[in-house]
CSV table of C-alpha atoms and ligand atoms in Angstrom, one decimal:
chain,number,residue,atom,x,y,z
A,1,MET,CA,105.2,124.3,95.2
A,2,ASN,CA,105.6,122.1,98.3
A,3,ARG,CA,104.1,124.4,100.8
A,4,PHE,CA,104.8,122.5,104.1
A,5,ARG,CA,107.1,123.3,106.9
A,6,THR,CA,110.5,121.8,107.2
A,7,LEU,CA,112.8,121.4,110.2
A,8,SER,CA,115.4,123.9,108.9
A,9,GLY,CA,115.9,126.5,111.5
A,10,VAL,CA,113.7,124.8,114.1
A,11,ASP,CA,115.5,124.4,117.5
A,12,LEU,CA,115.0,120.7,118.4
A,13,ARG,CA,117.1,120.6,121.6
A,14,GLY,CA,115.1,119.1,124.4
A,15,LYS,CA,112.1,118.5,122.2
A,16,ARG,CA,110.3,115.2,121.8
A,17,VAL,CA,110.1,114.8,118.1
A,18,LEU,CA,107.4,112.3,117.1
A,19,VAL,CA,108.6,110.9,113.7
A,20,ARG,CA,106.5,108.7,111.4
A,21,ALA,CA,109.0,106.6,109.6
A,22,ASP,CA,108.5,103.7,107.1
A,23,LEU,CA,110.6,100.9,108.5
A,24,ASN,CA,108.5,98.3,106.6
A,25,VAL,CA,111.5,96.4,105.3
A,26,PRO,CA,112.0,92.9,104.1
A,27,VAL,CA,112.7,90.4,106.9
A,28,GLU,CA,113.6,86.7,106.8
A,29,ASP,CA,114.0,84.5,109.8
A,30,GLY,CA,113.9,87.6,112.1
A,31,GLN,CA,116.7,89.3,110.2
A,32,VAL,CA,116.4,92.4,108.0
A,33,THR,CA,117.4,91.4,104.5
A,34,ASP,CA,117.4,94.8,102.9
A,35,ALA,CA,118.0,97.8,105.2
A,36,THR,CA,117.8,100.5,102.5
A,37,ARG,CA,114.7,102.2,104.0
A,38,ILE,CA,116.2,102.1,107.5
A,39,ASP,CA,119.6,103.5,106.3
A,40,ARG,CA,118.1,106.3,104.2
A,41,PHE,CA,115.8,107.3,107.1
A,42,ALA,CA,118.6,107.2,109.6
A,43,ALA,CA,120.8,109.4,107.5
A,44,GLY,CA,118.3,112.2,107.8
A,45,MET,CA,117.8,111.6,111.6
A,46,ARG,CA,121.4,111.7,112.6
A,47,PRO,CA,121.9,115.5,112.3
A,48,LEU,CA,118.7,116.0,114.3
A,49,LEU,CA,119.9,113.8,117.1
A,50,GLU,CA,123.2,115.7,117.1
A,51,GLN,CA,121.2,118.9,117.6
A,52,GLY,CA,119.7,117.3,120.7
A,53,ALA,CA,116.3,116.1,119.4
A,54,ARG,CA,114.7,113.3,121.4
A,55,ILE,CA,113.3,111.1,118.6
A,56,VAL,CA,110.3,108.9,119.1
A,57,ILE,CA,109.8,106.7,116.1
A,58,LEU,CA,106.4,105.4,114.9
A,59,THR,CA,106.2,102.9,112.1
A,60,HIS,CA,104.1,100.1,110.8
A,61,PHE,CA,105.5,96.7,109.8
A,62,GLY,CA,103.6,94.4,107.4
A,63,ARG,CA,99.8,94.1,107.6
A,64,PRO,CA,98.9,92.4,110.9
A,65,LYS,CA,95.4,91.9,112.0
A,66,ALA,CA,94.5,94.7,114.4
A,67,ASN,CA,94.1,93.7,118.1
A,68,VAL,CA,96.0,90.4,117.5
A,69,LEU,CA,99.5,90.8,118.9
A,70,ASP,CA,101.2,88.4,116.5
A,71,PRO,CA,104.9,88.6,117.3
A,72,ALA,CA,105.8,88.0,113.6
A,73,PHE,CA,104.8,91.7,113.2
A,74,SER,CA,106.7,93.1,116.1
A,75,VAL,CA,109.1,95.9,115.1
A,76,ASP,CA,111.5,94.9,117.9
A,77,LYS,CA,113.5,92.9,115.4
A,78,LEU,CA,114.3,96.1,113.5
A,79,ARG,CA,116.2,97.6,116.5
A,80,PRO,CA,119.7,96.2,115.7
A,81,ALA,CA,119.6,97.5,112.1
A,82,LEU,CA,118.2,100.8,113.3
A,83,ALA,CA,120.7,101.2,116.1
A,84,LYS,CA,123.5,100.4,113.7
A,85,ALA,CA,122.3,103.0,111.1
A,86,LEU,CA,121.8,105.7,113.8
A,87,ASP,CA,125.0,104.8,115.5
A,88,ARG,CA,123.5,104.8,118.9
A,89,PRO,CA,121.3,102.7,121.1
A,90,VAL,CA,117.6,102.5,120.4
A,91,ALA,CA,115.1,102.0,123.3
A,92,PHE,CA,111.9,100.1,122.7
A,93,SER,CA,108.3,100.6,123.8
A,94,ASP,CA,106.3,97.5,123.4
A,95,VAL,CA,103.2,99.5,122.8
A,96,CYS,CA,102.8,102.7,120.8
A,97,ILE,CA,100.2,104.5,123.0
A,98,GLY,CA,99.3,104.7,126.7
A,99,ALA,CA,100.9,105.4,130.0
A,100,SER,CA,104.0,103.2,129.6
A,101,ALA,CA,104.9,104.6,126.2
A,102,GLU,CA,104.3,108.1,127.5
A,103,ALA,CA,106.5,107.5,130.5
A,104,LEU,CA,109.4,106.3,128.3
A,105,ALA,CA,109.1,109.3,126.0
A,106,GLU,CA,108.9,111.6,129.0
A,107,ARG,CA,112.2,110.2,130.5
A,108,MET,CA,114.2,110.6,127.3
A,109,LYS,CA,117.3,112.7,127.2
A,110,ASP,CA,118.6,114.9,124.4
A,111,GLY,CA,119.9,112.8,121.5
A,112,GLN,CA,118.1,109.6,122.5
A,113,VAL,CA,115.9,107.4,120.4
A,114,LEU,CA,112.7,105.5,121.3
A,115,LEU,CA,111.2,103.0,118.8
A,116,CYS,CA,107.5,102.2,119.4
A,117,GLU,CA,105.8,98.9,118.6
A,118,ASN,CA,103.8,98.4,115.4
A,119,LEU,CA,101.1,101.0,114.8
A,120,ARG,CA,99.0,98.5,113.0
A,121,TYR,CA,98.4,96.4,116.1
A,122,HIS,CA,95.7,99.0,116.7
A,123,ALA,CA,92.6,99.3,114.6
A,124,GLY,CA,92.7,103.1,115.1
A,125,GLU,CA,95.8,103.5,112.9
A,126,MET,CA,94.3,102.5,109.5
A,127,ALA,CA,90.9,104.0,110.5
A,128,ASN,CA,92.6,107.3,111.3
A,129,ASP,CA,90.6,107.3,114.5
A,130,PRO,CA,90.6,110.7,116.3
A,131,GLN,CA,91.1,109.1,119.8
A,132,PHE,CA,94.1,107.1,118.6
A,133,VAL,CA,95.5,110.2,117.0
A,134,ARG,CA,95.2,112.1,120.3
A,135,ASP,CA,96.8,109.1,122.1
A,136,LEU,CA,99.8,109.1,119.7
A,137,ALA,CA,100.1,112.9,119.9
A,138,ARG,CA,100.9,112.6,123.7
A,139,LEU,CA,104.3,111.1,122.8
A,140,GLY,CA,105.6,114.2,121.1
A,141,ASP,CA,106.0,118.0,121.2
A,142,ILE,CA,106.1,118.2,117.4
A,143,TYR,CA,105.2,115.7,114.6
A,144,VAL,CA,107.5,114.9,111.6
A,145,ASN,CA,106.3,112.9,108.7
A,146,ASP,CA,109.4,111.2,107.1
A,147,ALA,CA,107.5,108.4,105.5
A,148,PHE,CA,107.1,109.3,101.8
A,149,SER,CA,106.5,105.7,101.0
A,150,CYS,CA,103.4,105.7,103.2
A,151,ALA,CA,102.2,109.1,101.9
A,152,HIS,CA,99.4,107.3,99.9
A,153,ARG,CA,97.8,106.1,103.1
A,154,ALA,CA,95.4,108.3,105.0
A,155,HIS,CA,96.1,106.8,108.4
A,156,ALA,CA,96.4,108.2,111.9
A,157,SER,CA,100.2,108.4,111.8
A,158,THR,CA,100.4,109.7,108.2
A,159,THR,CA,97.6,112.3,108.2
A,160,GLY,CA,95.7,112.6,111.5
A,161,LEU,CA,98.8,113.6,113.5
A,162,ALA,CA,99.6,116.5,111.2
A,163,HIS,CA,96.5,118.3,112.4
A,164,VAL,CA,97.0,118.0,116.2
A,165,LEU,CA,100.7,118.8,116.6
A,166,PRO,CA,103.0,121.4,115.0
A,167,SER,CA,103.9,119.4,111.8
A,168,PHE,CA,106.9,119.2,109.6
A,169,ALA,CA,108.2,117.3,106.6
A,170,GLY,CA,111.1,115.1,107.4
A,171,PRO,CA,114.4,115.0,105.6
A,172,LEU,CA,113.8,111.8,103.6
A,173,LEU,CA,110.3,112.8,102.6
A,174,GLN,CA,111.6,116.2,101.4
A,175,GLU,CA,114.4,114.5,99.5
A,176,GLU,CA,112.0,112.1,97.8
A,177,LEU,CA,109.6,114.8,96.8
A,178,SER,CA,112.2,117.1,95.3
A,179,ALA,CA,113.8,114.3,93.3
A,180,LEU,CA,110.5,113.1,92.1
A,181,SER,CA,109.1,116.5,91.1
A,182,ALA,CA,112.3,117.3,89.3
A,183,ALA,CA,111.7,114.3,87.1
A,184,LEU,CA,108.0,114.7,86.5
A,185,ASP,CA,106.8,118.2,87.2
A,186,ALA,CA,109.5,120.2,85.5
A,187,PRO,CA,111.8,117.7,83.7
A,188,SER,CA,114.7,118.7,81.5
A,189,ARG,CA,113.6,117.7,78.0
A,190,PRO,CA,113.3,115.6,76.1
A,191,SER,CA,112.0,113.3,78.8
A,192,VAL,CA,111.2,109.6,78.7
A,193,ALA,CA,109.5,107.2,81.0
A,194,ILE,CA,110.2,103.5,80.9
A,195,VAL,CA,107.1,101.6,82.2
A,196,GLY,CA,107.2,97.9,82.6
A,197,GLY,CA,105.5,95.3,84.7
A,198,ALA,CA,102.9,92.6,84.1
A,199,LYS,CA,99.6,94.3,83.5
A,200,VAL,CA,98.2,97.4,81.7
A,201,SER,CA,95.2,97.3,84.0
A,202,THR,CA,97.3,98.1,87.1
A,203,LYS,CA,99.0,101.0,85.4
A,204,ILE,CA,96.3,102.6,83.3
A,205,ALA,CA,96.3,105.8,85.4
A,206,VAL,CA,100.1,105.9,85.4
A,207,LEU,CA,100.3,105.6,81.6
A,208,LYS,CA,97.5,108.2,81.0
A,209,ASN,CA,99.3,110.7,83.2
A,210,LEU,CA,102.8,110.1,81.8
A,211,VAL,CA,101.8,110.4,78.2
A,212,THR,CA,100.4,113.9,78.8
A,213,ARG,CA,103.6,115.0,80.6
A,214,LEU,CA,106.6,113.4,78.9
A,215,ASP,CA,108.0,113.3,75.4
A,216,HIS,CA,108.5,109.5,75.1
A,217,VAL,CA,107.1,106.5,76.9
A,218,ILE,CA,108.8,103.1,76.5
A,219,ILE,CA,106.5,100.2,77.3
A,220,GLY,CA,107.9,96.8,78.3
A,221,GLY,CA,106.9,93.6,80.2
A,222,GLY,CA,103.5,92.0,80.0
A,223,MET,CA,102.0,95.4,79.4
A,224,ALA,CA,103.8,95.7,76.0
A,225,ASN,CA,102.1,92.4,75.0
A,226,THR,CA,98.7,94.0,75.5
A,227,PHE,CA,99.7,96.9,73.3
A,228,LEU,CA,101.1,94.5,70.6
A,229,PHE,CA,97.9,92.4,70.9
A,230,ALA,CA,95.8,95.5,70.3
A,231,ASP,CA,97.8,96.0,67.1
A,232,GLY,CA,96.9,92.5,66.0
A,233,ALA,CA,99.9,90.5,67.1
A,234,VAL,CA,99.5,86.8,67.9
A,235,MET,CA,100.3,86.1,71.6
A,236,GLY,CA,100.6,82.3,72.0
A,237,LEU,CA,100.8,81.7,75.7
A,238,SER,CA,102.1,85.2,76.5
A,239,LEU,CA,100.6,87.2,79.4
A,240,HIS,CA,98.3,89.8,77.9
A,241,GLU,CA,95.0,91.4,78.7
A,242,ALA,CA,92.5,91.0,75.9
A,243,GLY,CA,90.0,93.0,77.8
A,244,GLU,CA,92.2,96.1,77.8
A,245,VAL,CA,92.3,96.8,74.1
A,246,ASP,CA,90.1,99.8,74.4
A,247,THR,CA,92.3,101.1,77.2
A,248,VAL,CA,95.3,100.8,75.0
A,249,ARG,CA,93.5,102.8,72.3
A,250,GLU,CA,92.6,105.5,74.8
A,251,ILE,CA,96.2,105.7,76.0
A,252,ARG,CA,97.4,105.9,72.4
A,253,ALA,CA,94.9,108.7,71.6
A,254,GLN,CA,96.0,110.7,74.6
A,255,ALA,CA,99.7,110.2,73.7
A,256,ALA,CA,99.0,111.4,70.1
A,257,ALA,CA,97.1,114.4,71.4
A,258,SER,CA,99.9,115.4,73.7
A,259,GLY,CA,102.8,114.8,71.3
A,260,CYS,CA,104.2,111.9,73.3
A,261,THR,CA,105.7,109.0,71.3
A,262,ILE,CA,105.0,105.5,72.6
A,263,HIS,CA,107.8,102.9,71.9
A,264,LEU,CA,107.1,99.2,71.9
A,265,PRO,CA,109.4,96.2,71.6
A,266,SER,CA,110.5,95.4,68.0
A,267,ASP,CA,111.5,91.9,68.9
A,268,ALA,CA,110.8,89.4,71.7
A,269,VAL,CA,112.5,86.7,73.7
A,270,ILE,CA,110.2,83.7,73.9
A,271,ALA,CA,110.3,80.3,75.6
A,272,THR,CA,107.9,77.4,76.0
A,273,GLU,CA,108.1,77.5,79.8
A,274,PHE,CA,108.5,80.1,82.5
A,275,SER,CA,111.7,78.7,84.0
A,276,ALA,CA,115.4,79.5,84.5
A,277,SER,CA,116.4,76.5,82.4
A,278,ALA,CA,114.0,77.4,79.6
A,279,GLU,CA,115.5,77.6,76.1
A,280,ALA,CA,115.1,81.2,75.0
A,281,ARG,CA,114.7,82.3,71.4
A,282,VAL,CA,114.3,85.7,69.7
A,283,VAL,CA,111.4,86.3,67.3
A,284,ALA,CA,109.5,89.2,65.8
A,285,PRO,CA,107.0,90.7,68.2
A,286,ASN,CA,104.1,89.3,66.1
A,287,ALA,CA,105.5,85.8,65.7
A,288,CYS,CA,105.0,84.1,69.0
A,289,PRO,CA,104.1,80.5,68.3
A,290,ALA,CA,101.0,79.0,70.0
A,291,ASN,CA,103.0,76.9,72.5
A,292,ALA,CA,105.4,79.7,73.6
A,293,MET,CA,105.3,83.0,75.6
A,294,ILE,CA,107.1,86.3,75.4
A,295,LEU,CA,109.2,86.8,78.5
A,296,ASP,CA,111.5,89.6,77.6
A,297,ALA,CA,112.2,92.3,75.0
A,298,GLY,CA,114.9,91.3,72.5
A,299,PRO,CA,118.2,92.9,71.5
A,300,ALA,CA,116.8,95.0,68.7
A,301,SER,CA,114.3,96.5,71.1
A,302,VAL,CA,117.0,97.3,73.6
A,303,ALA,CA,119.0,99.1,70.9
A,304,ALA,CA,116.0,101.1,69.8
A,305,PHE,CA,115.1,102.0,73.4
A,306,ALA,CA,118.7,102.9,74.1
A,307,ALA,CA,118.6,105.3,71.1
A,308,VAL,CA,115.6,107.1,72.7
A,309,LEU,CA,117.4,107.3,76.0
A,310,GLU,CA,120.5,108.8,74.3
A,311,GLU,CA,118.4,111.7,73.2
A,312,CYS,CA,116.8,112.4,76.5
A,313,ARG,CA,117.8,114.5,79.5
A,314,THR,CA,115.3,113.0,82.0
A,315,ILE,CA,114.6,109.3,82.5
A,316,LEU,CA,111.8,108.1,84.8
A,317,TRP,CA,111.7,104.3,85.4
A,318,ASN,CA,109.0,102.1,86.8
A,319,GLY,CA,108.7,98.3,86.2
A,320,PRO,CA,111.0,95.7,84.6
A,321,LEU,CA,111.0,95.0,80.8
A,322,GLY,CA,110.9,91.3,81.2
A,323,ALA,CA,110.9,88.4,83.7
A,324,PHE,CA,114.2,89.7,85.1
A,325,GLU,CA,114.1,87.3,88.1
A,326,LEU,CA,114.9,84.4,85.6
A,327,ALA,CA,118.4,84.8,84.1
A,328,PRO,CA,117.4,84.0,80.4
A,329,PHE,CA,114.9,86.9,80.6
A,330,ALA,CA,116.9,89.6,82.4
A,331,ALA,CA,118.9,91.0,79.5
A,332,ALA,CA,116.6,93.8,78.3
A,333,THR,CA,116.1,95.2,81.8
A,334,ARG,CA,119.8,95.0,82.6
A,335,GLY,CA,120.9,96.3,79.2
A,336,LEU,CA,118.6,99.4,79.4
A,337,ALA,CA,119.5,100.0,83.0
A,338,GLN,CA,123.1,100.1,82.1
A,339,VAL,CA,122.5,102.6,79.4
A,340,ALA,CA,120.5,104.8,81.8
A,341,ALA,CA,123.3,104.5,84.4
A,342,ARG,CA,125.9,105.5,81.8
A,343,LEU,CA,124.0,108.5,80.6
A,344,THR,CA,123.5,109.6,84.2
A,345,GLN,CA,127.2,109.2,85.0
A,346,THR,CA,128.2,111.3,82.0
A,347,GLY,CA,125.9,114.1,83.3
A,348,GLN,CA,123.6,114.0,80.3
A,349,THR,CA,120.5,112.8,82.1
A,350,VAL,CA,118.7,112.8,85.4
A,351,SER,CA,117.4,109.3,86.1
A,352,VAL,CA,114.8,108.6,88.7
A,353,ALA,CA,113.4,105.1,89.5
A,354,GLY,CA,111.0,103.7,92.0
A,355,GLY,CA,108.6,100.8,92.8
A,356,GLY,CA,109.5,97.5,94.5
A,357,ASP,CA,110.2,95.4,91.5
A,358,THR,CA,112.1,98.2,89.8
A,359,VAL,CA,114.5,98.6,92.6
A,360,ALA,CA,115.1,94.8,92.8
A,361,ALA,CA,115.7,94.8,89.0
A,362,LEU,CA,118.2,97.7,89.3
A,363,ASN,CA,119.9,96.1,92.2
A,364,ALA,CA,120.2,92.9,90.2
A,365,ALA,CA,121.8,94.9,87.3
A,366,ARG,CA,124.1,96.5,89.9
A,367,VAL,CA,123.3,100.1,88.8
A,368,THR,CA,121.2,101.4,91.7
A,369,ASP,CA,123.9,103.8,92.9
A,370,GLN,CA,124.6,105.1,89.4
A,371,PHE,CA,121.0,106.5,89.1
A,372,THR,CA,120.4,110.1,90.2
A,373,TYR,CA,117.7,109.0,92.6
A,374,VAL,CA,116.1,105.7,93.5
A,375,SER,CA,112.9,106.1,95.6
A,376,THR,CA,112.3,104.1,98.7
A,377,ALA,CA,108.6,104.0,97.8
A,378,GLY,CA,106.5,101.3,96.1
A,379,GLY,CA,102.8,102.0,96.1
A,380,ALA,CA,103.3,105.7,96.9
A,381,PHE,CA,105.6,106.0,93.9
A,382,LEU,CA,103.0,104.6,91.6
A,383,GLU,CA,100.2,106.9,93.0
A,384,TRP,CA,102.6,109.8,92.5
A,385,LEU,CA,103.2,108.7,88.9
A,386,GLU,CA,99.4,108.7,88.5
A,387,GLY,CA,99.4,112.4,89.4
A,388,LYS,CA,97.3,111.8,92.5
A,389,THR,CA,97.4,114.0,95.6
A,390,LEU,CA,99.1,111.9,98.3
A,391,PRO,CA,97.1,112.3,101.6
A,392,GLY,CA,100.3,112.3,103.7
A,393,ILE,CA,101.7,115.3,101.7
A,394,ALA,CA,98.3,117.1,101.6
A,395,ALA,CA,98.0,116.8,105.4
A,396,LEU,CA,101.4,118.5,105.9
A,397,GLN,CA,100.4,121.2,103.4
A,398,SER,CA,97.0,121.9,105.0
A,399,ALA,CA,98.5,121.9,108.5
A,400,ALA,CA,101.1,124.4,107.4
A,401,HIS,CA,98.4,126.6,105.8
A,402,ALA,CA,96.3,126.5,109.0
A,403,ALA,CA,99.3,127.3,111.3
B,501,3PG,C1,105.1,99.9,101.4
B,501,3PG,O1,105.9,99.0,101.7
B,501,3PG,O2,104.7,100.1,100.3
B,501,3PG,C2,104.7,100.8,102.5
B,501,3PG,O3,105.4,100.5,103.7
B,501,3PG,C3,103.2,100.8,102.7
B,501,3PG,O4,102.8,99.6,103.1
B,501,3PG,P1,101.2,99.2,102.9
B,501,3PG,O5,101.1,98.9,101.4
B,501,3PG,O6,101.0,97.9,103.7
B,501,3PG,O7,100.4,100.3,103.4
B,502,MG,MG1,102.6,98.5,99.5
């Protein structure tokens, strides 16, 4: 299946291990506000450091303009959180290529860590420029890709390096791939996907792939409105995409042909304004008044969705069911998340979730640690749900094949 090389059995003592991490974490006022990615990455690196690896870390942070050294995008501010998670000091190179970075990497001792400045300060990173790849390669003896959440990018550090150094999949990347493939490639059945979020148009490929692979797909959020609209429901001010009615028909036809049942909300929470102080009311899904909007699925929907989950052995989750960031519209997401968490804890189901909003919603429902696996990936998780080949993974596979 995953035909790439891993680090198991590789003697790392004295080696400069050039690791692509994804330390692109939320930061406010110079402080890391959610260290999940750093912590999960560090957990995989600690045993390698104990073996004597010299770890040189490459990462991007945000989307700076290339060749403009805007300090807002410096990765130096990530050092305290990284040092804490690795439980050792982290040295810093204020540039990720060139003589000074090479000298720092050359002087490292076993078990030491060097963090290099933002890759995206250089145009060569996103362009996967061969010279930039060669410059990066001078920092390491081997290359490890541990950035599953960047595997959808074909950049110098995510694909180019795999072809110029002996390349290996890192521990977090491996963990992500095996958890995700267990849920989609060979799920215990029956299997269900919960797909929420605002727009059908951003998840057409996701829905088309999921309906061919799973037994049930539960649709929530603004996307569900478009499905209801296609069935003739009145939408009032609700978010929906009138132009995607044909897409909805195609998805339904594919589901029918594949034996997948699509489940839509059977009631809706509505309000006349999108605000935390809005007065919320429950109505039938086809009864939204002209001056109101659907902002969450209602209690009958949650009960019906929960009954589907109760029958399933695999749950895959991407996207909230309502406007969970506002308290009056968080109940459906929270309620169903609690059901998924309970079924996971009793051992009945495997539950895998991913995507930025999804993780925020599960955190708000305080169930993240009760899921089987919560991915650190956003965009990469979505592309993986689409069934796409991720360039970062493909590069590791073709490098292993060529070796
Ligand atoms: C992410 O946060 O999704 C990854 O770090 C990738 O970032 P990008 O979307 O800027 O490539
Ligand atoms: Mg992204």
